[in-house]
Amino acid sequence: MPRKSTRLTFAVLATGAGVFAMLQSLIAPALPTVQHALHTSQSTATWVMTAYLLSASVFTPILGRVGDLVGKKRTLVAVLLVVLAGCLLAALAPNIGVLIVARVVQGAGGALFPLSFGIIRDEFEPSHVPGSISNLSAVIAAGGGVGIVAAGPIVSALDYRWLFWIPVAVVAATVVIALRYVPESSNRAQGSVSWLGAGLLSAWLVALLLPLSQAGKWGWGSGRVIGLFVVAVALFALWLLSEARSRTPLIDLRVMRLPAVWTTNTAALLFGAGMYALWSFLPGFVQTPSSAGYGFGASVTASGLLMLPMLLAMFVSGILSGRLEPVVGAKTLLTTGAALGAVALGFLALWHAAQWQVAVVSGLFGLGIGLAFASMANLIVGSVPADQTGAATGMNANIRTIGGSIGAAVTSVLVTGRLQPSGLPYESGYTHGFALLAVLCLAAALAALLVPSARAGRLAGPRAAGDAAHTEPEAAIPAARG
């Protein structure tokens, strides 16, 4: 594969991953419209988000591992085709049931993140890998922001179905270009997919995320919520036992125990809790009528525009992080990004009386997201064996999602736990929620300080750096794989 084609390869990877990131948030502001158009209840409409979350959580690490085994390009194209089918089904969905099924199908696109990181690691010059990963991370982070900002104008000008028709066209073009210009790496993992491990991973993720996403309706003390948490713990223990004994584990737990990996994943869990919860609740805050004593009565489109500074800032800081990492290291960028998130959320908890204050906080938090996303990916990719890239980055993305579910669930308790006679939350609920998210981001910064500094710039070295990333973590693992 000629090196000159790496720009086009990157464009394909960025488009696919960006569309999936956009699909994560694009439908959220339009849920009331979907509910009305498909004549369903609010509780049923929320499954449009929940089904997508559960599906992505299951498919991301599994298909990331499949890519390591059978070929990243082959798996990437297959996943893009599945996302295309899911978007087409959603655009044509005659009822809420079909739309929910379509969202489950779209969730397979979560694997685009680890597959893209793996292709970059395998095919790009080592000196270009950290910058390319930072740029891709910036696109992924910005994709979520684009979804929030673009949803209102698209629904207002066209129809909610165009939230899926537009991705159909983009993904279809991406598939055609990927088939021709994305190279297939010869770097393959040995073994096969551990289907027992895949099944147990899927089971404990669903058992954990389902009650977290539904606890607000079911009640935290309900039998369903408590029972599912107990089941999740039991299945998690069985999964750990299965993976530890497997000759070809889905997720190599010895790699997950590497200091640079577990510390980065801890920071990802905590930062994900703050980020996804803010994305979930800030639009609702600014859309609250001022008669409630706070809020601005903003429309869906206007609330999206208040998130625009976040979108721009996260994209710019993500791009800049690729240039800063060789100088200051990925650990410093992750710590700084999480700390900026904590500062932004702390400001938001104290100052939110004017729209300009929300816009400033949004931009500051966006700077933190861009730095944190890029550095997390680089730390993971630079610390695991090459044949574990897909599974390891897939788990990192999953852990962010789990953190987001926890953060959103806990924030929901604070925001909706006590309501005004009008049915709207009190301002104190949002204030306490934003303060909690600030603490979580601060904890993420502290976790980032534990990341070993020696790993920060691993991929910026000569061509042998790719092999170093493969062999050095293996040397830290006492037993040989298989």
Short mmCIF file of C-alpha atoms in Angstrom, two decimals:
data_model
loop_
_atom_site.label_atom_id
_atom_site.label_comp_id
_atom_site.label_asym_id
_atom_site.label_seq_id
_atom_site.Cartn_x
_atom_site.Cartn_y
_atom_site.Cartn_z
CA MET A 1 0.00 0.00 0.00
CA PRO A 2 1.65 3.28 -1.01
CA ARG A 3 2.18 5.63 1.88
CA LYS A 4 0.76 8.54 -0.11
CA SER A 5 -2.70 6.96 0.27
CA THR A 6 -2.71 7.21 4.06
CA ARG A 7 -4.54 10.55 3.90
CA LEU A 8 -7.40 8.97 2.02
CA THR A 9 -7.35 6.01 4.38
CA PHE A 10 -7.60 8.41 7.30
CA ALA A 11 -10.48 10.26 5.64
CA VAL A 12 -12.40 6.98 5.29
CA LEU A 13 -11.75 5.99 8.90
CA ALA A 14 -12.68 9.45 10.19
CA THR A 15 -15.92 9.51 8.19
CA GLY A 16 -17.06 6.12 9.43
CA ALA A 17 -16.16 6.74 13.06
CA GLY A 18 -17.53 10.29 12.93
CA VAL A 19 -20.90 9.14 11.58
CA PHE A 20 -21.22 6.56 14.33
CA ALA A 21 -20.33 9.13 16.99
CA MET A 22 -22.94 11.45 15.51
CA LEU A 23 -25.58 8.71 15.58
CA GLN A 24 -24.97 8.36 19.32
CA SER A 25 -26.30 11.83 20.07
CA LEU A 26 -28.22 12.85 16.93
CA ILE A 27 -31.51 11.25 17.94
CA ALA A 28 -31.52 12.40 21.59
CA PRO A 29 -32.85 15.96 21.01
CA ALA A 30 -35.45 14.57 18.58
CA LEU A 31 -36.92 11.92 20.90
CA PRO A 32 -40.10 13.95 21.65
CA THR A 33 -40.64 14.32 17.88
CA VAL A 34 -40.13 10.59 17.36
CA GLN A 35 -42.51 9.82 20.21
CA HIS A 36 -45.25 11.95 18.66
CA ALA A 37 -44.69 10.78 15.08
CA LEU A 38 -44.75 7.07 15.95
CA HIS A 39 -47.59 7.39 18.51
CA THR A 40 -45.74 5.85 21.41
CA SER A 41 -45.06 6.63 25.07
CA GLN A 42 -42.07 8.49 26.45
CA SER A 43 -40.81 5.39 28.28
CA THR A 44 -40.93 3.35 25.06
CA ALA A 45 -39.24 6.12 23.04
CA THR A 46 -36.26 6.11 25.43
CA TRP A 47 -35.50 2.59 24.24
CA VAL A 48 -34.32 4.19 21.00
CA MET A 49 -31.32 5.37 23.04
CA THR A 50 -31.10 2.42 25.44
CA ALA A 51 -31.08 -0.24 22.71
CA TYR A 52 -28.30 1.59 20.89
CA LEU A 53 -26.24 1.88 24.08
CA LEU A 54 -26.57 -1.81 24.92
CA SER A 55 -25.82 -2.94 21.38
CA ALA A 56 -22.72 -0.75 21.03
CA SER A 57 -21.42 -1.91 24.40
CA VAL A 58 -21.70 -5.55 23.36
CA PHE A 59 -20.37 -5.26 19.81
CA THR A 60 -17.47 -2.84 20.36
CA PRO A 61 -14.96 -5.15 22.10
CA ILE A 62 -16.18 -8.33 20.37
CA LEU A 63 -15.86 -7.02 16.82
CA GLY A 64 -12.64 -5.25 17.77
CA ARG A 65 -11.24 -8.69 18.64
CA VAL A 66 -12.68 -10.19 15.44
CA GLY A 67 -10.81 -7.52 13.49
CA ASP A 68 -7.56 -8.46 15.24
CA LEU A 69 -8.13 -12.08 14.19
CA VAL A 70 -9.59 -12.04 10.66
CA GLY A 71 -8.46 -8.67 9.33
CA LYS A 72 -9.31 -5.11 10.28
CA LYS A 73 -10.28 -3.90 6.80
CA ARG A 74 -12.57 -6.88 6.19
CA THR A 75 -14.27 -6.34 9.53
CA LEU A 76 -14.43 -2.56 9.01
CA VAL A 77 -16.26 -2.92 5.69
CA ALA A 78 -18.64 -5.49 7.16
CA VAL A 79 -19.43 -3.19 10.10
CA LEU A 80 -20.01 -0.22 7.77
CA LEU A 81 -22.48 -2.33 5.78
CA VAL A 82 -24.30 -3.27 8.99
CA VAL A 83 -24.49 0.40 10.02
CA LEU A 84 -25.78 1.25 6.54
CA ALA A 85 -28.51 -1.38 6.88
CA GLY A 86 -29.41 -0.09 10.35
CA CYS A 87 -29.71 3.51 9.15
CA LEU A 88 -31.82 2.48 6.16
CA LEU A 89 -34.12 0.43 8.38
CA ALA A 90 -34.46 3.35 10.82
CA ALA A 91 -35.27 5.80 8.03
CA LEU A 92 -38.06 3.51 6.80
CA ALA A 93 -39.27 2.31 10.22
CA PRO A 94 -43.11 2.26 10.27
CA ASN A 95 -43.33 1.94 14.06
CA ILE A 96 -41.30 2.27 17.24
CA GLY A 97 -40.53 -1.45 17.41
CA VAL A 98 -38.79 -1.47 14.05
CA LEU A 99 -36.92 1.72 14.94
CA ILE A 100 -35.60 0.12 18.14
CA VAL A 101 -34.45 -2.95 16.18
CA ALA A 102 -32.75 -0.62 13.70
CA ARG A 103 -30.90 1.08 16.55
CA VAL A 104 -29.68 -2.31 17.79
CA VAL A 105 -28.29 -2.97 14.32
CA GLN A 106 -26.63 0.46 14.22
CA GLY A 107 -24.95 -0.27 17.55
CA ALA A 108 -22.58 -2.68 15.82
CA GLY A 109 -20.86 0.45 14.52
CA GLY A 110 -19.20 0.88 17.91
CA ALA A 111 -16.51 -1.42 16.54
CA LEU A 112 -15.50 1.29 14.05
CA PHE A 113 -13.49 2.98 16.84
CA PRO A 114 -11.12 0.11 17.73
CA LEU A 115 -10.88 -1.06 14.11
CA SER A 116 -9.88 2.42 12.96
CA PHE A 117 -7.25 2.78 15.68
CA GLY A 118 -5.86 -0.63 14.76
CA ILE A 119 -5.63 0.21 11.05
CA ILE A 120 -3.79 3.43 11.85
CA ARG A 121 -1.33 1.57 14.06
CA ASP A 122 -0.71 -1.12 11.44
CA GLU A 123 -0.51 1.00 8.28
CA PHE A 124 0.82 4.46 9.17
CA GLU A 125 4.43 5.39 9.78
CA PRO A 126 5.11 5.19 13.55
CA SER A 127 6.01 8.88 13.69
CA HIS A 128 2.54 9.70 12.29
CA VAL A 129 0.56 7.34 14.51
CA PRO A 130 0.09 9.54 17.63
CA GLY A 131 -0.99 12.56 15.56
CA SER A 132 -3.35 10.47 13.44
CA ILE A 133 -4.91 8.87 16.51
CA SER A 134 -5.31 12.32 18.08
CA ASN A 135 -6.96 13.65 14.93
CA LEU A 136 -9.31 10.65 14.72
CA SER A 137 -10.17 11.04 18.39
CA ALA A 138 -10.98 14.69 17.75
CA VAL A 139 -13.34 13.67 14.95
CA ILE A 140 -15.00 11.07 17.18
CA ALA A 141 -15.46 13.57 20.01
CA ALA A 142 -16.71 16.25 17.64
CA GLY A 143 -19.11 13.78 16.03
CA GLY A 144 -21.07 13.55 19.25
CA GLY A 145 -21.23 17.33 19.42
CA VAL A 146 -22.32 17.60 15.79
CA GLY A 147 -25.24 15.30 16.58
CA ILE A 148 -26.48 17.56 19.36
CA VAL A 149 -26.05 20.75 17.32
CA ALA A 150 -27.43 19.45 14.01
CA ALA A 151 -30.47 17.54 15.24
CA GLY A 152 -32.68 20.60 15.71
CA PRO A 153 -32.11 22.22 12.30
CA ILE A 154 -32.47 18.89 10.47
CA VAL A 155 -35.75 18.02 12.18
CA SER A 156 -37.11 21.56 11.76
CA ALA A 157 -36.19 21.87 8.08
CA LEU A 158 -36.87 18.30 6.98
CA ASP A 159 -38.10 15.44 9.17
CA TYR A 160 -36.66 13.25 11.90
CA ARG A 161 -36.19 10.44 9.33
CA TRP A 162 -33.50 12.57 7.68
CA LEU A 163 -31.43 11.99 10.81
CA PHE A 164 -30.93 8.55 9.26
CA TRP A 165 -31.22 9.27 5.52
CA ILE A 166 -28.20 11.56 5.63
CA PRO A 167 -25.97 8.88 7.29
CA VAL A 168 -27.23 6.34 4.70
CA ALA A 169 -25.72 8.42 1.91
CA VAL A 170 -22.48 9.13 3.78
CA VAL A 171 -21.89 5.53 4.91
CA ALA A 172 -22.67 4.14 1.43
CA ALA A 173 -19.99 6.36 -0.10
CA THR A 174 -17.58 5.42 2.70
CA VAL A 175 -18.02 1.70 1.99
CA VAL A 176 -17.16 2.16 -1.69
CA ILE A 177 -14.02 4.16 -0.91
CA ALA A 178 -12.97 1.82 1.92
CA LEU A 179 -13.08 -1.21 -0.38
CA ARG A 180 -10.67 0.46 -2.77
CA TYR A 181 -8.32 2.50 -0.61
CA VAL A 182 -8.12 1.04 2.92
CA PRO A 183 -5.33 -1.56 3.09
CA GLU A 184 -5.71 -4.97 4.71
CA SER A 185 -3.08 -5.46 7.37
CA SER A 186 -1.07 -8.67 7.53
CA ASN A 187 -0.82 -8.21 11.30
CA ARG A 188 -3.19 -10.82 12.76
CA ALA A 189 -3.71 -12.21 16.22
CA GLN A 190 -3.48 -15.95 16.76
CA GLY A 191 -6.35 -18.15 17.92
CA SER A 192 -10.08 -17.73 17.56
CA VAL A 193 -12.94 -15.80 19.11
CA SER A 194 -13.79 -17.04 22.61
CA TRP A 195 -17.54 -17.29 22.17
CA LEU A 196 -18.03 -18.20 25.82
CA GLY A 197 -16.14 -15.03 26.76
CA ALA A 198 -18.15 -13.03 24.23
CA GLY A 199 -21.43 -14.36 25.58
CA LEU A 200 -20.53 -13.67 29.21
CA LEU A 201 -19.21 -10.21 28.35
CA SER A 202 -22.44 -9.40 26.54
CA ALA A 203 -24.53 -10.75 29.41
CA TRP A 204 -22.85 -8.80 32.22
CA LEU A 205 -22.77 -5.58 30.20
CA VAL A 206 -26.51 -5.80 29.51
CA ALA A 207 -27.23 -6.75 33.13
CA LEU A 208 -25.26 -3.70 34.30
CA LEU A 209 -26.30 -1.06 31.76
CA LEU A 210 -29.98 -1.94 31.57
CA PRO A 211 -30.81 -1.09 35.22
CA LEU A 212 -28.55 1.99 35.06
CA SER A 213 -30.49 3.34 32.11
CA GLN A 214 -33.93 2.36 33.40
CA ALA A 215 -33.57 2.93 37.15
CA GLY A 216 -35.24 6.34 36.92
CA LYS A 217 -38.47 4.65 35.78
CA TRP A 218 -38.19 1.34 37.59
CA GLY A 219 -36.95 2.80 40.89
CA TRP A 220 -33.51 2.23 42.40
CA GLY A 221 -34.94 0.00 45.11
CA SER A 222 -37.06 -2.10 42.77
CA GLY A 223 -36.56 -5.82 42.49
CA ARG A 224 -35.66 -5.57 38.80
CA VAL A 225 -32.86 -3.07 39.39
CA ILE A 226 -31.35 -4.82 42.40
CA GLY A 227 -31.74 -8.24 40.81
CA LEU A 228 -30.02 -7.18 37.60
CA PHE A 229 -27.13 -5.64 39.53
CA VAL A 230 -26.66 -8.92 41.43
CA VAL A 231 -26.78 -10.84 38.14
CA ALA A 232 -24.25 -8.42 36.62
CA VAL A 233 -21.79 -9.01 39.46
CA ALA A 234 -22.16 -12.80 39.20
CA LEU A 235 -21.76 -12.79 35.42
CA PHE A 236 -18.76 -10.46 35.65
CA ALA A 237 -17.07 -12.90 38.04
CA LEU A 238 -17.80 -15.80 35.67
CA TRP A 239 -16.46 -13.78 32.75
CA LEU A 240 -13.20 -13.03 34.59
CA LEU A 241 -12.81 -16.74 35.42
CA SER A 242 -13.54 -17.75 31.83
CA GLU A 243 -11.10 -15.23 30.33
CA ALA A 244 -8.36 -16.16 32.81
CA ARG A 245 -8.61 -19.86 31.86
CA SER A 246 -9.06 -19.41 28.10
CA ARG A 247 -6.13 -20.10 25.78
CA THR A 248 -7.48 -17.46 23.38
CA PRO A 249 -9.36 -14.95 25.56
CA LEU A 250 -11.58 -12.29 24.06
CA ILE A 251 -9.96 -9.70 26.35
CA ASP A 252 -6.50 -10.64 27.59
CA LEU A 253 -6.78 -9.77 31.28
CA ARG A 254 -2.99 -9.73 31.61
CA VAL A 255 -2.92 -6.84 29.15
CA MET A 256 -5.75 -5.11 31.04
CA ARG A 257 -3.61 -5.25 34.20
CA LEU A 258 -0.74 -3.32 32.63
CA PRO A 259 -0.30 -0.07 34.64
CA ALA A 260 -0.78 2.24 31.65
CA VAL A 261 -3.96 0.38 30.67
CA TRP A 262 -5.82 0.12 33.97
CA THR A 263 -5.02 3.68 35.01
CA THR A 264 -6.15 5.04 31.64
CA ASN A 265 -9.33 2.97 31.81
CA THR A 266 -10.04 4.27 35.31
CA ALA A 267 -9.71 7.84 34.07
CA ALA A 268 -11.93 6.94 31.08
CA LEU A 269 -14.65 5.60 33.40
CA LEU A 270 -14.70 8.75 35.54
CA PHE A 271 -14.36 11.25 32.69
CA GLY A 272 -16.99 9.42 30.66
CA ALA A 273 -19.38 9.81 33.59
CA GLY A 274 -18.97 13.57 33.53
CA MET A 275 -18.99 13.99 29.76
CA TYR A 276 -22.02 11.90 28.79
CA ALA A 277 -24.05 13.16 31.73
CA LEU A 278 -23.36 16.77 30.73
CA TRP A 279 -24.41 16.01 27.15
CA SER A 280 -27.62 14.47 28.50
CA PHE A 281 -28.65 17.20 30.95
CA LEU A 282 -27.28 20.53 29.72
CA PRO A 283 -29.77 20.75 26.79
CA GLY A 284 -32.64 20.10 29.21
CA PHE A 285 -31.35 22.79 31.54
CA VAL A 286 -31.23 25.50 28.88
CA GLN A 287 -34.61 24.43 27.45
CA THR A 288 -36.31 24.86 30.85
CA PRO A 289 -38.72 27.85 30.83
CA SER A 290 -37.41 30.80 32.82
CA SER A 291 -40.62 30.65 34.86
CA ALA A 292 -39.00 27.77 36.75
CA GLY A 293 -36.50 30.24 38.22
CA TYR A 294 -33.65 29.24 35.93
CA GLY A 295 -33.17 28.15 32.32
CA PHE A 296 -33.77 30.14 29.15
CA GLY A 297 -36.73 28.44 27.45
CA ALA A 298 -34.49 27.67 24.49
CA SER A 299 -35.68 25.62 21.53
CA VAL A 300 -33.97 22.40 20.48
CA THR A 301 -32.06 24.33 17.81
CA ALA A 302 -31.07 27.15 20.17
CA SER A 303 -29.92 24.72 22.86
CA GLY A 304 -27.82 22.98 20.24
CA LEU A 305 -26.20 26.28 19.30
CA LEU A 306 -25.20 26.81 22.93
CA MET A 307 -23.28 23.54 22.60
CA LEU A 308 -21.51 24.79 19.47
CA PRO A 309 -18.52 26.23 21.42
CA MET A 310 -18.01 22.74 22.89
CA LEU A 311 -18.02 21.20 19.43
CA LEU A 312 -15.50 23.68 18.03
CA ALA A 313 -13.24 23.56 21.09
CA MET A 314 -13.11 19.76 21.28
CA PHE A 315 -12.20 19.50 17.61
CA VAL A 316 -9.45 22.14 17.84
CA SER A 317 -7.95 20.77 21.06
CA GLY A 318 -8.08 17.23 19.69
CA ILE A 319 -6.11 18.27 16.62
CA LEU A 320 -3.63 20.28 18.70
CA SER A 321 -3.07 17.37 21.09
CA GLY A 322 -1.34 15.44 18.32
CA ARG A 323 1.24 18.20 18.08
CA LEU A 324 1.53 18.66 21.83
CA GLU A 325 1.94 15.00 22.77
CA PRO A 326 5.57 14.61 21.60
CA VAL A 327 6.40 17.66 23.74
CA VAL A 328 4.43 17.12 26.96
CA GLY A 329 3.29 13.49 26.75
CA ALA A 330 -0.14 11.85 26.61
CA LYS A 331 -0.33 11.56 30.40
CA THR A 332 -0.10 15.33 30.81
CA LEU A 333 -2.75 15.87 28.15
CA LEU A 334 -5.15 13.41 29.80
CA THR A 335 -4.63 15.00 33.21
CA THR A 336 -5.11 18.49 31.77
CA GLY A 337 -8.21 17.49 29.82
CA ALA A 338 -9.89 15.94 32.85
CA ALA A 339 -8.92 18.94 35.02
CA LEU A 340 -10.42 21.36 32.45
CA GLY A 341 -13.63 19.32 32.58
CA ALA A 342 -13.70 19.60 36.36
CA VAL A 343 -13.14 23.38 36.23
CA ALA A 344 -15.85 23.83 33.59
CA LEU A 345 -18.42 21.83 35.55
CA GLY A 346 -17.49 23.64 38.75
CA PHE A 347 -18.12 26.98 37.02
CA LEU A 348 -21.42 25.67 35.65
CA ALA A 349 -22.59 24.65 39.10
CA LEU A 350 -21.93 28.19 40.39
CA TRP A 351 -22.65 30.41 37.36
CA HIS A 352 -25.45 29.60 34.94
CA ALA A 353 -27.72 32.65 35.05
CA ALA A 354 -26.85 33.88 31.53
CA GLN A 355 -26.51 32.12 28.22
CA TRP A 356 -22.99 33.46 27.66
CA GLN A 357 -21.91 31.71 30.87
CA VAL A 358 -23.22 28.39 29.56
CA ALA A 359 -21.49 29.00 26.23
CA VAL A 360 -18.14 29.73 27.95
CA VAL A 361 -18.45 26.61 30.11
CA SER A 362 -19.36 24.60 27.02
CA GLY A 363 -16.22 25.73 25.23
CA LEU A 364 -13.99 25.08 28.22
CA PHE A 365 -15.38 21.58 28.64
CA GLY A 366 -14.88 20.99 24.92
CA LEU A 367 -11.18 21.75 25.29
CA GLY A 368 -11.01 19.09 27.98
CA ILE A 369 -12.85 16.50 25.88
CA GLY A 370 -10.53 16.97 22.90
CA LEU A 371 -7.38 16.54 25.00
CA ALA A 372 -8.73 13.60 27.00
CA PHE A 373 -10.12 11.59 24.09
CA ALA A 374 -6.95 11.80 22.02
CA SER A 375 -4.61 10.99 24.89
CA MET A 376 -6.65 8.00 26.10
CA ALA A 377 -6.48 6.35 22.69
CA ASN A 378 -2.76 7.00 22.33
CA LEU A 379 -1.99 5.65 25.80
CA ILE A 380 -3.89 2.41 25.12
CA VAL A 381 -2.52 1.89 21.61
CA GLY A 382 1.02 2.60 22.78
CA SER A 383 0.84 0.18 25.70
CA VAL A 384 -0.68 -3.05 24.36
CA PRO A 385 0.59 -5.72 21.94
CA ALA A 386 -0.26 -5.00 18.32
CA ASP A 387 -2.56 -8.02 18.11
CA GLN A 388 -4.59 -6.71 21.08
CA THR A 389 -5.17 -3.18 19.75
CA GLY A 390 -8.78 -3.74 18.68
CA ALA A 391 -9.92 -5.48 21.84
CA ALA A 392 -8.08 -3.08 24.17
CA THR A 393 -9.28 0.14 22.52
CA GLY A 394 -12.76 -1.38 22.27
CA MET A 395 -12.81 -1.99 26.01
CA ASN A 396 -11.58 1.56 26.65
CA ALA A 397 -14.48 2.94 24.60
CA ASN A 398 -16.82 0.59 26.45
CA ILE A 399 -15.57 1.71 29.83
CA ARG A 400 -16.26 5.34 28.87
CA THR A 401 -19.80 4.29 27.93
CA ILE A 402 -20.28 2.47 31.24
CA GLY A 403 -19.04 5.57 33.05
CA GLY A 404 -21.46 7.68 31.03
CA SER A 405 -24.36 5.43 32.00
CA ILE A 406 -23.43 5.65 35.66
CA GLY A 407 -22.98 9.42 35.51
CA ALA A 408 -26.28 9.96 33.71
CA ALA A 409 -28.16 7.65 36.08
CA VAL A 410 -26.82 9.31 39.24
CA THR A 411 -27.33 12.82 37.83
CA SER A 412 -30.89 11.88 36.93
CA VAL A 413 -31.56 10.99 40.57
CA LEU A 414 -30.28 14.40 41.69
CA VAL A 415 -32.11 16.37 38.98
CA THR A 416 -35.46 14.59 39.03
CA GLY A 417 -35.53 13.42 42.64
CA ARG A 418 -37.55 16.47 43.73
CA LEU A 419 -39.86 18.33 41.33
CA GLN A 420 -41.69 21.62 41.43
CA PRO A 421 -45.52 21.61 41.37
CA SER A 422 -45.21 22.34 37.63
CA GLY A 423 -43.33 19.07 37.21
CA LEU A 424 -40.03 20.77 36.40
CA PRO A 425 -36.85 20.03 38.41
CA TYR A 426 -35.64 22.54 40.98
CA GLU A 427 -32.52 24.52 40.14
CA SER A 428 -30.73 22.91 43.08
CA GLY A 429 -31.09 19.51 41.40
CA TYR A 430 -29.07 20.67 38.42
CA THR A 431 -26.59 22.52 40.65
CA HIS A 432 -25.91 19.42 42.73
CA GLY A 433 -25.71 17.30 39.59
CA PHE A 434 -23.14 19.57 37.92
CA ALA A 435 -21.12 19.71 41.15
CA LEU A 436 -21.06 15.90 41.31
CA LEU A 437 -19.87 15.70 37.71
CA ALA A 438 -17.10 18.19 38.53
CA VAL A 439 -15.93 15.88 41.34
CA LEU A 440 -15.95 12.90 38.96
CA CYS A 441 -13.81 14.77 36.42
CA LEU A 442 -11.43 15.82 39.18
CA ALA A 443 -11.15 12.17 40.20
CA ALA A 444 -10.39 11.34 36.56
CA ALA A 445 -7.53 13.86 36.62
CA LEU A 446 -6.15 12.26 39.78
CA ALA A 447 -6.39 8.82 38.15
CA ALA A 448 -4.53 10.18 35.12
CA LEU A 449 -1.66 11.20 37.40
CA LEU A 450 -1.14 7.48 38.11
CA VAL A 451 -0.48 6.68 34.43
CA PRO A 452 3.18 5.68 34.02
CA SER A 453 4.99 8.57 32.33
CA ALA A 454 7.31 6.25 30.43
CA ARG A 455 4.47 5.10 28.19
CA ALA A 456 3.40 8.56 27.12
CA GLY A 457 5.37 8.95 23.94
CA ARG A 458 5.97 5.34 22.91
CA LEU A 459 4.60 5.57 19.39
CA ALA A 460 6.51 8.71 18.44
CA GLY A 461 9.76 6.84 17.96
CA PRO A 462 11.24 5.01 14.97
CA ARG A 463 9.62 2.17 13.06
CA ALA A 464 10.68 -0.27 15.76
CA ALA A 465 8.31 1.47 18.13
CA GLY A 466 5.47 -0.59 16.72
CA ASP A 467 7.35 -3.75 17.63
CA ALA A 468 8.25 -2.33 21.02
CA ALA A 469 4.62 -1.82 21.80
CA HIS A 470 4.13 -5.45 20.86
CA THR A 471 7.00 -6.98 22.80
CA GLU A 472 7.46 -4.92 25.93
CA PRO A 473 3.98 -5.43 27.38
CA GLU A 474 4.39 -9.14 26.56
CA ALA A 475 7.58 -9.15 28.61
CA ALA A 476 5.58 -7.89 31.53
CA ILE A 477 3.19 -10.82 31.21
CA PRO A 478 4.65 -13.84 33.00
CA ALA A 479 2.98 -16.55 30.98
CA ALA A 480 3.12 -16.85 27.23
CA ARG A 481 -0.20 -16.47 25.46
CA GLY A 482 -1.82 -19.70 24.32
#
